[in-house]
Tab-separated table of C-alpha atoms in Angstrom:
chain	number	residue	atom	x	y	z
W	1	UNK	CA	65.332	-56.469	-36.358
W	2	UNK	CA	65.599	-56.662	-32.702
W	3	UNK	CA	65.747	-53.173	-30.861
W	4	UNK	CA	67.596	-52.795	-27.815
W	5	UNK	CA	66.370	-51.276	-24.704
W	6	UNK	CA	68.540	-48.248	-25.150
W	7	UNK	CA	66.843	-47.471	-28.545
W	8	UNK	CA	63.213	-47.819	-27.161
W	9	UNK	CA	63.933	-45.503	-24.113
W	10	UNK	CA	65.248	-42.839	-26.641
W	11	UNK	CA	62.151	-43.051	-28.617
W	12	UNK	CA	60.035	-42.772	-25.560
W	13	UNK	CA	61.841	-39.426	-24.649
W	14	UNK	CA	61.472	-38.035	-28.119
W	15	UNK	CA	57.668	-38.824	-28.469
W	16	UNK	CA	55.418	-35.735	-27.446
W	17	UNK	CA	52.977	-35.920	-24.628
W	18	UNK	CA	49.147	-35.531	-25.496
W	19	UNK	CA	49.320	-32.067	-23.926
W	20	UNK	CA	52.231	-31.079	-26.184
W	21	UNK	CA	50.509	-32.344	-29.276
W	22	UNK	CA	47.740	-29.414	-29.140
W	23	UNK	CA	49.198	-26.301	-30.638
W	24	UNK	CA	49.690	-23.525	-28.175
W	25	UNK	CA	48.004	-21.043	-30.209
W	26	UNK	CA	44.789	-23.129	-30.453
W	27	UNK	CA	44.901	-24.073	-26.767
W	28	UNK	CA	44.885	-20.315	-25.938
W	29	UNK	CA	42.343	-19.371	-28.343
W	30	UNK	CA	39.600	-21.609	-27.205
W	31	UNK	CA	39.019	-20.153	-23.731
W	32	UNK	CA	39.273	-16.663	-24.871
W	33	UNK	CA	36.511	-16.963	-27.424
W	34	UNK	CA	34.367	-18.690	-24.732
W	35	UNK	CA	34.718	-15.714	-22.467
W	36	UNK	CA	34.457	-13.213	-25.357
W	37	UNK	CA	30.896	-14.718	-26.145
W	38	UNK	CA	30.147	-13.832	-22.378
W	39	UNK	CA	31.342	-10.333	-22.661
W	40	UNK	CA	29.983	-9.450	-26.270
W	41	UNK	CA	26.389	-10.568	-25.594
W	42	UNK	CA	23.625	-9.383	-23.273
W	43	UNK	CA	20.099	-10.579	-22.505
W	44	UNK	CA	17.327	-7.802	-22.330
W	45	UNK	CA	14.313	-8.883	-20.254
W	46	UNK	CA	10.736	-8.452	-21.449
W	47	UNK	CA	10.129	-5.207	-19.111
W	48	UNK	CA	13.552	-3.787	-20.208
W	49	UNK	CA	15.022	-1.662	-22.970
W	50	UNK	CA	18.657	-1.072	-23.751
W	51	UNK	CA	20.139	1.942	-25.349
W	52	UNK	CA	23.510	1.100	-27.206
W	53	UNK	CA	26.003	3.979	-27.855
W	54	UNK	CA	28.648	3.160	-30.464
W	55	UNK	CA	31.469	5.704	-30.540
W	56	UNK	CA	29.164	8.121	-28.566
W	57	UNK	CA	26.094	7.858	-30.898
W	58	UNK	CA	22.958	5.964	-30.323
W	59	UNK	CA	22.483	3.047	-32.788
W	60	UNK	CA	20.085	3.219	-35.430
W	61	UNK	CA	16.580	2.265	-34.297
W	62	UNK	CA	16.741	3.568	-30.704
W	63	UNK	CA	15.908	1.236	-27.814
W	64	UNK	CA	16.448	-2.279	-28.200
W	65	UNK	CA	14.799	-5.372	-26.544
W	66	UNK	CA	13.638	-7.736	-25.462
W	67	UNK	CA	16.005	-10.457	-26.414
W	68	UNK	CA	19.741	-11.249	-27.044
W	69	UNK	CA	21.952	-8.737	-28.326
W	70	UNK	CA	25.763	-8.436	-29.224
W	71	UNK	CA	28.011	-5.560	-28.522
W	72	UNK	CA	31.692	-4.561	-29.301
W	73	UNK	CA	33.332	-4.008	-26.006
W	74	UNK	CA	35.836	-1.378	-27.433
W	75	UNK	CA	33.377	0.827	-29.191
W	76	UNK	CA	29.900	0.120	-27.525
W	77	UNK	CA	28.372	1.176	-24.189
W	78	UNK	CA	24.946	0.324	-23.181
W	79	UNK	CA	22.347	1.741	-20.627
W	80	UNK	CA	19.359	-0.478	-19.490
W	81	UNK	CA	16.046	1.247	-18.763
W	82	UNK	CA	13.207	-0.327	-16.876
W	83	UNK	CA	9.970	0.309	-18.516
W	84	UNK	CA	7.628	-0.913	-15.597
W	85	UNK	CA	5.348	1.511	-13.656
W	86	UNK	CA	7.151	3.190	-10.722
W	87	UNK	CA	5.737	4.854	-7.802
W	88	UNK	CA	6.797	7.242	-5.181
W	89	UNK	CA	5.508	9.204	-2.408
W	90	UNK	CA	5.495	12.967	-2.381
W	91	UNK	CA	6.806	14.072	1.066
W	92	UNK	CA	4.754	16.563	3.082
W	93	UNK	CA	4.774	20.002	1.591
W	94	UNK	CA	3.969	23.240	3.416
W	95	UNK	CA	1.442	25.233	1.268
W	96	UNK	CA	0.337	28.535	1.590
W	97	UNK	CA	-3.127	28.839	0.140
W	98	UNK	CA	-4.769	31.769	-1.660
W	99	UNK	CA	-6.610	32.770	1.385
W	100	UNK	CA	-3.327	32.636	3.476
W	101	UNK	CA	-3.834	29.429	5.365
W	102	UNK	CA	-0.874	27.176	5.753
W	103	UNK	CA	-1.577	23.409	5.093
W	104	UNK	CA	0.589	20.498	4.804
W	105	UNK	CA	-0.035	18.303	1.858
W	106	UNK	CA	1.561	14.906	0.666
W	107	UNK	CA	0.538	12.672	-2.237
W	108	UNK	CA	1.595	9.696	-4.513
W	109	UNK	CA	2.559	9.634	-8.212
W	110	UNK	CA	2.639	6.691	-10.808
W	111	UNK	CA	4.599	6.866	-13.748
W	112	UNK	CA	6.480	4.804	-16.253
W	113	UNK	CA	9.200	5.292	-18.952
W	114	UNK	CA	7.321	5.578	-22.231
W	115	UNK	CA	10.551	6.617	-24.457
W	116	UNK	CA	13.553	4.919	-23.268
W	117	UNK	CA	15.698	6.993	-25.707
W	118	UNK	CA	14.421	10.234	-24.541
W	119	UNK	CA	14.752	9.244	-20.773
W	120	UNK	CA	18.426	8.324	-21.547
W	121	UNK	CA	19.551	11.125	-23.984
W	122	UNK	CA	17.681	14.068	-22.652
W	123	UNK	CA	18.133	13.968	-18.903
W	124	UNK	CA	20.704	12.804	-16.447
W	125	UNK	CA	18.259	11.264	-14.060
W	126	UNK	CA	14.790	11.156	-15.097
W	127	UNK	CA	13.489	9.563	-11.781
W	128	UNK	CA	15.169	12.205	-9.483
W	129	UNK	CA	13.849	15.113	-11.869
W	130	UNK	CA	10.434	13.538	-11.768
W	131	UNK	CA	10.194	13.448	-8.176
W	132	UNK	CA	11.321	17.168	-7.703
W	133	UNK	CA	9.047	18.391	-10.125
W	134	UNK	CA	6.137	16.547	-8.551
W	135	UNK	CA	6.878	18.563	-5.419
W	136	UNK	CA	7.132	21.896	-6.922
W	137	UNK	CA	4.030	21.313	-9.260
W	138	UNK	CA	1.832	20.349	-6.196
W	139	UNK	CA	2.884	23.395	-3.989
W	140	UNK	CA	2.271	25.586	-7.175
W	141	UNK	CA	-1.237	24.061	-7.906
W	142	UNK	CA	-2.515	24.083	-4.384
W	143	UNK	CA	-1.087	27.643	-3.798
W	144	UNK	CA	-3.733	29.084	-6.341
W	145	UNK	CA	-6.815	27.620	-4.372
W	146	UNK	CA	-8.310	28.741	-1.231
W	147	UNK	CA	-8.875	26.556	1.894
W	148	UNK	CA	-12.282	25.306	0.637
W	149	UNK	CA	-10.789	24.048	-2.568
W	150	UNK	CA	-7.726	22.793	-1.027
W	151	UNK	CA	-9.777	20.752	1.623
W	152	UNK	CA	-11.961	19.359	-0.979
W	153	UNK	CA	-9.214	17.853	-2.814
W	154	UNK	CA	-8.833	15.491	-0.066
W	155	UNK	CA	-12.769	15.532	0.943
W	156	UNK	CA	-11.939	16.910	4.312
W	157	UNK	CA	-15.303	18.252	5.914
W	158	UNK	CA	-17.042	18.503	2.592
W	159	UNK	CA	-20.508	18.930	4.219
W	160	UNK	CA	-19.180	22.156	5.762
W	161	UNK	CA	-17.116	23.386	3.044
W	162	UNK	CA	-19.429	22.569	0.082
W	163	UNK	CA	-23.126	22.248	-0.130
W	164	UNK	CA	-23.112	18.676	-1.561
W	165	UNK	CA	-20.637	15.726	-1.237
W	166	UNK	CA	-20.689	15.241	-5.073
W	167	UNK	CA	-19.296	18.900	-5.519
W	168	UNK	CA	-16.446	18.160	-3.178
W	169	UNK	CA	-15.778	14.937	-5.337
W	170	UNK	CA	-16.136	17.060	-8.626
W	171	UNK	CA	-13.484	19.557	-7.382
W	172	UNK	CA	-11.120	16.637	-6.300
W	173	UNK	CA	-11.322	15.064	-9.627
W	174	UNK	CA	-10.710	18.378	-11.495
W	175	UNK	CA	-7.704	19.237	-9.490
W	176	UNK	CA	-6.174	15.776	-9.893
W	177	UNK	CA	-6.747	15.602	-13.600
W	178	UNK	CA	-5.034	19.186	-13.745
W	179	UNK	CA	-2.236	18.373	-11.742
W	180	UNK	CA	-1.638	15.079	-13.660
W	181	UNK	CA	-1.887	16.871	-17.031
W	182	UNK	CA	0.665	19.682	-15.949
W	183	UNK	CA	3.232	17.028	-14.526
W	184	UNK	CA	2.770	14.881	-17.681
W	185	UNK	CA	3.215	17.761	-20.124
W	186	UNK	CA	6.534	18.727	-18.198
W	187	UNK	CA	8.031	15.384	-18.344
W	188	UNK	CA	7.064	14.591	-21.885
W	189	UNK	CA	10.492	15.715	-23.096
W	190	UNK	CA	11.945	13.061	-20.974
W	191	UNK	CA	10.062	10.222	-22.179
W	192	UNK	CA	8.079	10.193	-18.810
W	193	UNK	CA	4.407	9.087	-18.951
W	194	UNK	CA	2.555	10.147	-15.868
W	195	UNK	CA	-0.151	7.473	-15.194
W	196	UNK	CA	-1.975	8.769	-11.998
W	197	UNK	CA	-1.663	11.232	-8.959
W	198	UNK	CA	-3.332	10.974	-5.716
W	199	UNK	CA	-3.466	13.389	-2.634
W	200	UNK	CA	-2.864	11.096	0.648
W	201	UNK	CA	-3.494	13.732	3.242
W	202	UNK	CA	-4.230	17.327	3.992
W	203	UNK	CA	-3.164	18.522	7.549
W	204	UNK	CA	-4.782	21.805	8.875
W	205	UNK	CA	-3.591	23.633	11.973
W	206	UNK	CA	-5.288	22.465	15.184
W	207	UNK	CA	-7.105	25.803	15.936
W	208	UNK	CA	-8.513	25.842	12.411
W	209	UNK	CA	-9.633	22.405	12.705
W	210	UNK	CA	-11.527	23.176	15.900
W	211	UNK	CA	-13.192	26.292	14.288
W	212	UNK	CA	-14.157	24.340	11.182
W	213	UNK	CA	-15.699	21.466	13.354
W	214	UNK	CA	-17.765	24.176	15.452
W	215	UNK	CA	-18.833	25.726	11.964
W	216	UNK	CA	-19.755	22.423	10.701
W	217	UNK	CA	-21.998	21.611	13.850
W	218	UNK	CA	-23.687	24.983	13.362
W	219	UNK	CA	-24.336	24.226	9.575
W	220	UNK	CA	-25.843	20.812	10.631
W	221	UNK	CA	-28.258	22.276	12.946
W	222	UNK	CA	-29.170	24.787	10.592
W	223	UNK	CA	-30.131	22.481	7.854
W	224	UNK	CA	-32.022	20.343	10.449
W	225	UNK	CA	-34.072	23.480	11.475
W	226	UNK	CA	-34.859	24.070	7.765
W	227	UNK	CA	-35.775	20.377	7.087
W	228	UNK	CA	-38.166	20.405	10.178
W	229	UNK	CA	-39.789	23.723	8.971
W	230	UNK	CA	-40.274	22.494	5.459
W	231	UNK	CA	-41.970	19.157	6.951
W	232	UNK	CA	-44.134	21.229	9.088
W	233	UNK	CA	-45.229	23.588	6.097
W	234	UNK	CA	-46.166	20.677	4.077
W	235	UNK	CA	-47.992	18.870	6.777
W	236	UNK	CA	-49.989	21.986	7.329
W	237	UNK	CA	-50.860	22.200	3.663
W	238	UNK	CA	-52.058	18.604	3.677
W	239	UNK	CA	-54.281	19.310	6.865
W	240	UNK	CA	-55.815	22.163	5.137
W	241	UNK	CA	-56.660	20.368	2.262
W	242	UNK	CA	-57.998	17.514	4.240
W	243	UNK	CA	-60.178	19.872	6.261
W	244	UNK	CA	-61.667	21.361	3.118
W	245	UNK	CA	-62.522	17.840	2.040
W	246	UNK	CA	-64.236	16.987	5.236
W	247	UNK	CA	-66.065	20.195	5.319
W	248	UNK	CA	-67.526	19.394	1.958
W	249	UNK	CA	-68.715	15.895	2.532
W	250	UNK	CA	-70.021	14.810	6.014
W	251	UNK	CA	-69.657	11.203	4.986
W	252	UNK	CA	-65.853	11.777	4.800
W	253	UNK	CA	-66.107	12.966	8.601
W	254	UNK	CA	-67.936	9.656	9.518
W	255	UNK	CA	-65.217	7.594	7.841
W	256	UNK	CA	-62.544	9.564	9.723
W	257	UNK	CA	-64.492	8.805	12.790
W	258	UNK	CA	-64.432	5.119	12.049
W	259	UNK	CA	-60.624	5.178	11.254
W	260	UNK	CA	-60.021	6.840	14.699
W	261	UNK	CA	-61.869	4.038	16.384
W	262	UNK	CA	-59.936	1.465	14.653
W	263	UNK	CA	-56.722	3.195	15.716
W	264	UNK	CA	-57.779	3.258	19.535
W	265	UNK	CA	-58.810	-0.437	19.279
W	266	UNK	CA	-55.347	-1.475	17.826
W	267	UNK	CA	-53.715	0.007	20.969
W	268	UNK	CA	-55.067	-2.957	23.222
W	269	UNK	CA	-56.390	-0.703	25.949
W	270	UNK	CA	-58.453	-2.314	28.502
W	271	UNK	CA	-60.839	0.710	28.498
W	272	UNK	CA	-61.865	2.486	25.465
W	273	UNK	CA	-63.640	5.893	25.408
W	274	UNK	CA	-66.005	6.072	22.305
W	275	UNK	CA	-66.676	9.910	21.685
W	276	UNK	CA	-70.444	10.745	20.779
W	277	UNK	CA	-71.176	11.403	17.262
W	278	UNK	CA	-71.138	15.142	16.228
W	279	UNK	CA	-74.796	14.782	15.052
W	280	UNK	CA	-75.796	13.744	18.361
W	281	UNK	CA	-73.868	16.440	20.113
W	282	UNK	CA	-75.695	18.981	17.795
W	283	UNK	CA	-79.083	17.403	18.810
W	284	UNK	CA	-78.314	17.775	22.447
W	285	UNK	CA	-77.329	21.397	21.958
W	286	UNK	CA	-80.325	22.111	19.956
W	287	UNK	CA	-82.770	20.737	22.821
W	288	UNK	CA	-81.020	22.938	25.256
W	289	UNK	CA	-81.725	25.991	23.283
């Protein structure tokens, strides 16, 4: 059977193209499914945790992560929380000490989120709240100290303010531990763990610095005189004991005489004057009488 050219042209017009062979519903469904996988999934890093709210409630189990998680875009919302240690500077705070001296103090705080669920559910902005609380806690803590203790916190002029340097270090450690404990207890309900606090600088008025420097100089001179007096007292005691030994033993006096000659010879002088022995002097004095 021979087909005419007109029949073949009609068949080519009725034959659907490759694009038309794919059902339209399937063609539209494939890209949407691929896009939905990107929208419904999320990757949580090792140092992160994610809080997922479903219809306003936190999913059972609390914070999720790390790993791959799937969410429902219509009902779920998520909040990521960084669990790494964060540091921030406490800006200079004007503090009135217990003895009515105004000082300027600044410091640094290190903290991390210990409980991501509490950090999201119990407070709006845990970082901002921790910064503000650190400022007020520092002012309140130093406001109960006098200038001596406040300066010892930064080890300023410890020799003047305290008797021993170790005592200044003791007060510094005690204050920092108290400051850290107070701040940590206050942020515990927010899921925040305060790891460390440090005082960077304590600034005093210029006139007060000059007065403290003069007082420090006077204190050093007084201690030097006390040490010199103690040395002279110990030396006099030793000389007294030595004279008693020499008096009781004439041989000890001769030994001391020989030691003196050795010392004179060690000075490498061209002329050496030898003193006469005491027994010879006593003989001469006796002959005169």
